[in-house]
Amino acid sequence: MGSVTITLLMLLCLETFKLGFSARNHSITCIQSERQALLRFKQDLKDPSNRLVAWTHDGDCCKWDGIVCDNVTGHVIKVQLGSSQGVFAPNAEAEARVGLKLRGKLNPSMIDLKYLSNLDLSNNDFGETQIPTWFWHLSSNQYYLNISRNQFQGSIPDLLTMLHPSAVIDLSSNNFRGPLPRLSSNVTAIDLSNNSMSGSTSHFLCYKSNEPMKLEVLNLGNNFLSGEIPDCWKMFPRLVAIKLCDNNFSGKIPRSMGTFTFLQSLHMRNNILVGEVPFFLKKCSELLTVDFGANQLSGYIPPWMGERLSKLIIFSLRTNKFNDNNLSGEIPEEVTNLVGLQSLNFSHNLLVGTVPENIGAMESLE
């Protein structure tokens, strides 16, 4: 599992953990109007596994599976209907459970949950339907939204109304198309990977917000994004993880990527990037994993990598099934300074000379 994925999962788990303190409290009861809203939402769903069997007109919605209420006000603050089986289940088990996932339509009654801050509909089977427009106008308290691993279609509008100071959004592994949405400055993490997003990223990255951008995790991997990567990264000083791999980005790696103080993971594998490994990355001293493989980079492996990026665990410039890199020269002796390095891959290049003698002393190298 890539470090970007791990970082995003950590953020998602953190937001879920925060809400754990508002778990079921038997001293509160469901608010009638919110129970009715949930029942209308259930009415348009198909529930072959009877997960929502306890959702009844005379039940206390604060005790229903998948529902969490505030333990003071009784308002519904969390709806968690994501399938617990997910992509890590054995193949046979996963196939058997596909027919047990929620499907159907998304009733607009969810918009009546004015205090909803956490919505998880991940890993269900909504049958290649387009998300209705009301869905993007849920409570302004929303700070955790996960609809990953469904088959949602259509475009994603600009997400500029996320008012909570640490919004986490996971829209990955769907069939969303069209341009990338502009983001609120309050979005902390967004995962748009494994969709069919296309076009340039200029409007997405260079949109000038009135407030400093709080984005820490950005995953745009495995889409159809193209063009040069814009030089607007100074607007995102908090970024910890960037994943732009498996797209059609071209041109050079932009200079502003060397301004990240906290960046730990940079994955740009399988694009059409050219030029040398940029010297300005030596300023990103917190980097743990770097993957520039399957591009058209050229030049030499920089000696400063072993001097400035002392925390590196994974560094890859190897080829994939499409394009070779064209790195030449010798492997610099300074590489052996990376004592914590676990994975080093320079295969399918034009390197010459001998392997540094001290490379055998890199005990962490696998």
mmCIF file of N, CA and C in Angstrom, residues 232-288:
data_model
loop_
_atom_site.group_PDB
_atom_site.id
_atom_site.type_symbol
_atom_site.label_atom_id
_atom_site.label_comp_id
_atom_site.label_asym_id
_atom_site.label_seq_id
_atom_site.Cartn_x
_atom_site.Cartn_y
_atom_site.Cartn_z
ATOM 1 N N CYS A 232 1.983 26.238 -9.453
ATOM 2 C CA CYS A 232 1.183 26.973 -8.465
ATOM 3 C C CYS A 232 1.250 26.348 -7.078
ATOM 4 N N TRP A 233 2.244 25.538 -6.814
ATOM 5 C CA TRP A 233 2.250 24.740 -5.593
ATOM 6 C C TRP A 233 2.544 25.539 -4.330
ATOM 7 N N LYS A 234 2.994 26.761 -4.467
ATOM 8 C CA LYS A 234 3.232 27.587 -3.279
ATOM 9 C C LYS A 234 1.940 27.877 -2.525
ATOM 10 N N MET A 235 0.816 27.689 -3.199
ATOM 11 C CA MET A 235 -0.478 27.929 -2.563
ATOM 12 C C MET A 235 -0.856 26.811 -1.598
ATOM 13 N N PHE A 236 -0.078 25.726 -1.592
ATOM 14 C CA PHE A 236 -0.408 24.557 -0.767
ATOM 15 C C PHE A 236 0.759 24.223 0.166
ATOM 16 N N PRO A 237 1.069 25.096 1.103
ATOM 17 C CA PRO A 237 2.268 24.902 1.932
ATOM 18 C C PRO A 237 2.183 23.741 2.909
ATOM 19 N N ARG A 238 0.973 23.204 3.155
ATOM 20 C CA ARG A 238 0.819 22.144 4.151
ATOM 21 C C ARG A 238 0.870 20.737 3.564
ATOM 22 N N LEU A 239 1.051 20.612 2.267
ATOM 23 C CA LEU A 239 0.979 19.294 1.638
ATOM 24 C C LEU A 239 1.999 18.319 2.226
ATOM 25 N N VAL A 240 1.484 17.133 2.542
ATOM 26 C CA VAL A 240 2.298 16.044 3.073
ATOM 27 C C VAL A 240 2.446 14.935 2.036
ATOM 28 N N ALA A 241 1.420 14.740 1.204
ATOM 29 C CA ALA A 241 1.430 13.643 0.234
ATOM 30 C C ALA A 241 0.793 14.096 -1.069
ATOM 31 N N ILE A 242 1.477 13.819 -2.182
ATOM 32 C CA ILE A 242 0.987 14.146 -3.522
ATOM 33 C C ILE A 242 1.086 12.895 -4.377
ATOM 34 N N LYS A 243 -0.016 12.538 -5.010
ATOM 35 C CA LYS A 243 -0.012 11.384 -5.912
ATOM 36 C C LYS A 243 -0.645 11.796 -7.238
ATOM 37 N N LEU A 244 0.190 11.912 -8.280
ATOM 38 C CA LEU A 244 -0.253 12.310 -9.613
ATOM 39 C C LEU A 244 0.015 11.207 -10.631
ATOM 40 N N CYS A 245 0.300 10.002 -10.178
ATOM 41 C CA CYS A 245 0.732 8.923 -11.064
ATOM 42 C C CYS A 245 -0.386 8.446 -11.987
ATOM 43 N N ASP A 246 0.019 7.776 -13.071
ATOM 44 C CA ASP A 246 -0.907 7.143 -14.016
ATOM 45 C C ASP A 246 -1.872 8.146 -14.633
ATOM 46 N N ASN A 247 -1.315 9.229 -15.167
ATOM 47 C CA ASN A 247 -2.063 10.208 -15.943
ATOM 48 C C ASN A 247 -1.298 10.480 -17.233
ATOM 49 N N ASN A 248 -1.533 11.633 -17.842
ATOM 50 C CA ASN A 248 -0.833 12.002 -19.074
ATOM 51 C C ASN A 248 -0.148 13.357 -18.924
ATOM 52 N N PHE A 249 0.377 13.622 -17.737
ATOM 53 C CA PHE A 249 1.069 14.882 -17.513
ATOM 54 C C PHE A 249 2.359 14.923 -18.327
ATOM 55 N N SER A 250 2.659 16.098 -18.876
ATOM 56 C CA SER A 250 3.857 16.267 -19.696
ATOM 57 C C SER A 250 4.665 17.459 -19.187
ATOM 58 N N GLY A 251 5.805 17.698 -19.825
ATOM 59 C CA GLY A 251 6.633 18.823 -19.432
ATOM 60 C C GLY A 251 7.520 18.502 -18.245
ATOM 61 N N LYS A 252 8.076 19.553 -17.670
ATOM 62 C CA LYS A 252 9.001 19.390 -16.554
ATOM 63 C C LYS A 252 8.275 19.456 -15.211
ATOM 64 N N ILE A 253 8.909 18.912 -14.206
ATOM 65 C CA ILE A 253 8.387 19.010 -12.839
ATOM 66 C C ILE A 253 8.525 20.464 -12.398
ATOM 67 N N PRO A 254 7.427 21.111 -11.996
ATOM 68 C CA PRO A 254 7.473 22.555 -11.722
ATOM 69 C C PRO A 254 8.336 22.916 -10.518
ATOM 70 N N ARG A 255 8.948 24.076 -10.635
ATOM 71 C CA ARG A 255 9.898 24.539 -9.628
ATOM 72 C C ARG A 255 9.259 24.728 -8.257
ATOM 73 N N SER A 256 7.994 25.145 -8.217
ATOM 74 C CA SER A 256 7.352 25.426 -6.927
ATOM 75 C C SER A 256 7.161 24.174 -6.086
ATOM 76 N N MET A 257 7.377 22.991 -6.665
ATOM 77 C CA MET A 257 7.312 21.765 -5.877
ATOM 78 C C MET A 257 8.484 21.657 -4.902
ATOM 79 N N GLY A 258 9.455 22.528 -5.048
ATOM 80 C CA GLY A 258 10.582 22.517 -4.132
ATOM 81 C C GLY A 258 10.373 23.378 -2.907
ATOM 82 N N THR A 259 9.145 23.851 -2.710
ATOM 83 C CA THR A 259 8.870 24.745 -1.579
ATOM 84 C C THR A 259 8.208 24.035 -0.411
ATOM 85 N N PHE A 260 7.983 22.732 -0.528
ATOM 86 C CA PHE A 260 7.241 22.014 0.508
ATOM 87 C C PHE A 260 8.115 21.727 1.724
ATOM 88 N N THR A 261 7.664 22.199 2.857
ATOM 89 C CA THR A 261 8.393 21.977 4.104
ATOM 90 C C THR A 261 8.050 20.636 4.730
ATOM 91 N N PHE A 262 6.798 20.176 4.500
ATOM 92 C CA PHE A 262 6.308 18.985 5.196
ATOM 93 C C PHE A 262 6.132 17.774 4.277
ATOM 94 N N LEU A 263 6.421 17.903 2.994
ATOM 95 C CA LEU A 263 6.138 16.838 2.032
ATOM 96 C C LEU A 263 6.895 15.561 2.371
ATOM 97 N N GLN A 264 6.146 14.444 2.461
ATOM 98 C CA GLN A 264 6.731 13.143 2.778
ATOM 99 C C GLN A 264 6.629 12.159 1.619
ATOM 100 N N SER A 265 5.664 12.366 0.728
ATOM 101 C CA SER A 265 5.435 11.389 -0.338
ATOM 102 C C SER A 265 5.133 12.111 -1.642
ATOM 103 N N LEU A 266 5.886 11.774 -2.697
ATOM 104 C CA LEU A 266 5.697 12.379 -4.014
ATOM 105 C C LEU A 266 5.722 11.274 -5.059
ATOM 106 N N HIS A 267 4.558 10.958 -5.618
ATOM 107 C CA HIS A 267 4.426 9.883 -6.595
ATOM 108 C C HIS A 267 3.927 10.464 -7.916
ATOM 109 N N MET A 268 4.777 10.401 -8.959
ATOM 110 C CA MET A 268 4.444 10.946 -10.276
ATOM 111 C C MET A 268 4.706 9.910 -11.365
ATOM 112 N N ARG A 269 4.647 8.669 -10.994
ATOM 113 C CA ARG A 269 4.949 7.557 -11.883
ATOM 114 C C ARG A 269 3.995 7.501 -13.078
ATOM 115 N N ASN A 270 4.527 7.023 -14.213
ATOM 116 C CA ASN A 270 3.732 6.717 -15.399
ATOM 117 C C ASN A 270 3.020 7.947 -15.958
ATOM 118 N N ASN A 271 3.806 8.959 -16.293
ATOM 119 C CA ASN A 271 3.346 10.120 -17.035
ATOM 120 C C ASN A 271 4.298 10.329 -18.208
ATOM 121 N N ILE A 272 4.396 11.553 -18.708
ATOM 122 C CA ILE A 272 5.291 11.838 -19.836
ATOM 123 C C ILE A 272 6.204 12.999 -19.442
ATOM 124 N N LEU A 273 6.665 12.993 -18.217
ATOM 125 C CA LEU A 273 7.490 14.073 -17.704
ATOM 126 C C LEU A 273 8.908 13.990 -18.271
ATOM 127 N N VAL A 274 9.495 15.160 -18.540
ATOM 128 C CA VAL A 274 10.828 15.223 -19.132
ATOM 129 C C VAL A 274 11.731 16.080 -18.251
ATOM 130 N N GLY A 275 12.994 16.159 -18.655
ATOM 131 C CA GLY A 275 13.949 16.960 -17.907
ATOM 132 C C GLY A 275 14.705 16.127 -16.890
ATOM 133 N N GLU A 276 15.489 16.797 -16.090
ATOM 134 C CA GLU A 276 16.290 16.132 -15.075
ATOM 135 C C GLU A 276 15.513 16.000 -13.771
ATOM 136 N N VAL A 277 16.013 15.130 -12.899
ATOM 137 C CA VAL A 277 15.482 15.087 -11.535
ATOM 138 C C VAL A 277 15.742 16.464 -10.934
ATOM 139 N N PRO A 278 14.702 17.209 -10.598
ATOM 140 C CA PRO A 278 14.875 18.624 -10.249
ATOM 141 C C PRO A 278 15.688 18.845 -8.974
ATOM 142 N N PHE A 279 16.667 19.741 -9.079
ATOM 143 C CA PHE A 279 17.555 20.009 -7.940
ATOM 144 C C PHE A 279 16.814 20.650 -6.780
ATOM 145 N N PHE A 280 15.713 21.348 -7.084
ATOM 146 C CA PHE A 280 15.018 22.059 -6.013
ATOM 147 C C PHE A 280 14.328 21.115 -5.036
ATOM 148 N N LEU A 281 14.203 19.835 -5.385
ATOM 149 C CA LEU A 281 13.595 18.882 -4.449
ATOM 150 C C LEU A 281 14.484 18.633 -3.227
ATOM 151 N N LYS A 282 15.744 19.044 -3.307
ATOM 152 C CA LYS A 282 16.622 18.841 -2.151
ATOM 153 C C LYS A 282 16.171 19.665 -0.955
ATOM 154 N N LYS A 283 15.295 20.640 -1.200
ATOM 155 C CA LYS A 283 14.745 21.432 -0.102
ATOM 156 C C LYS A 283 13.638 20.687 0.640
ATOM 157 N N CYS A 284 13.110 19.636 0.021
ATOM 158 C CA CYS A 284 12.017 18.856 0.638
ATOM 159 C C CYS A 284 12.629 17.776 1.527
ATOM 160 N N SER A 285 13.200 18.176 2.613
ATOM 161 C CA SER A 285 14.025 17.284 3.430
ATOM 162 C C SER A 285 13.233 16.239 4.202
ATOM 163 N N GLU A 286 11.897 16.347 4.227
ATOM 164 C CA GLU A 286 11.078 15.374 4.948
ATOM 165 C C GLU A 286 10.629 14.210 4.064
ATOM 166 N N LEU A 287 11.025 14.200 2.803
ATOM 167 C CA LEU A 287 10.566 13.164 1.879
ATOM 168 C C LEU A 287 10.940 11.763 2.355
ATOM 169 N N LEU A 288 9.931 10.882 2.312
ATOM 170 C CA LEU A 288 10.121 9.471 2.656
ATOM 171 C C LEU A 288 10.053 8.582 1.420
#
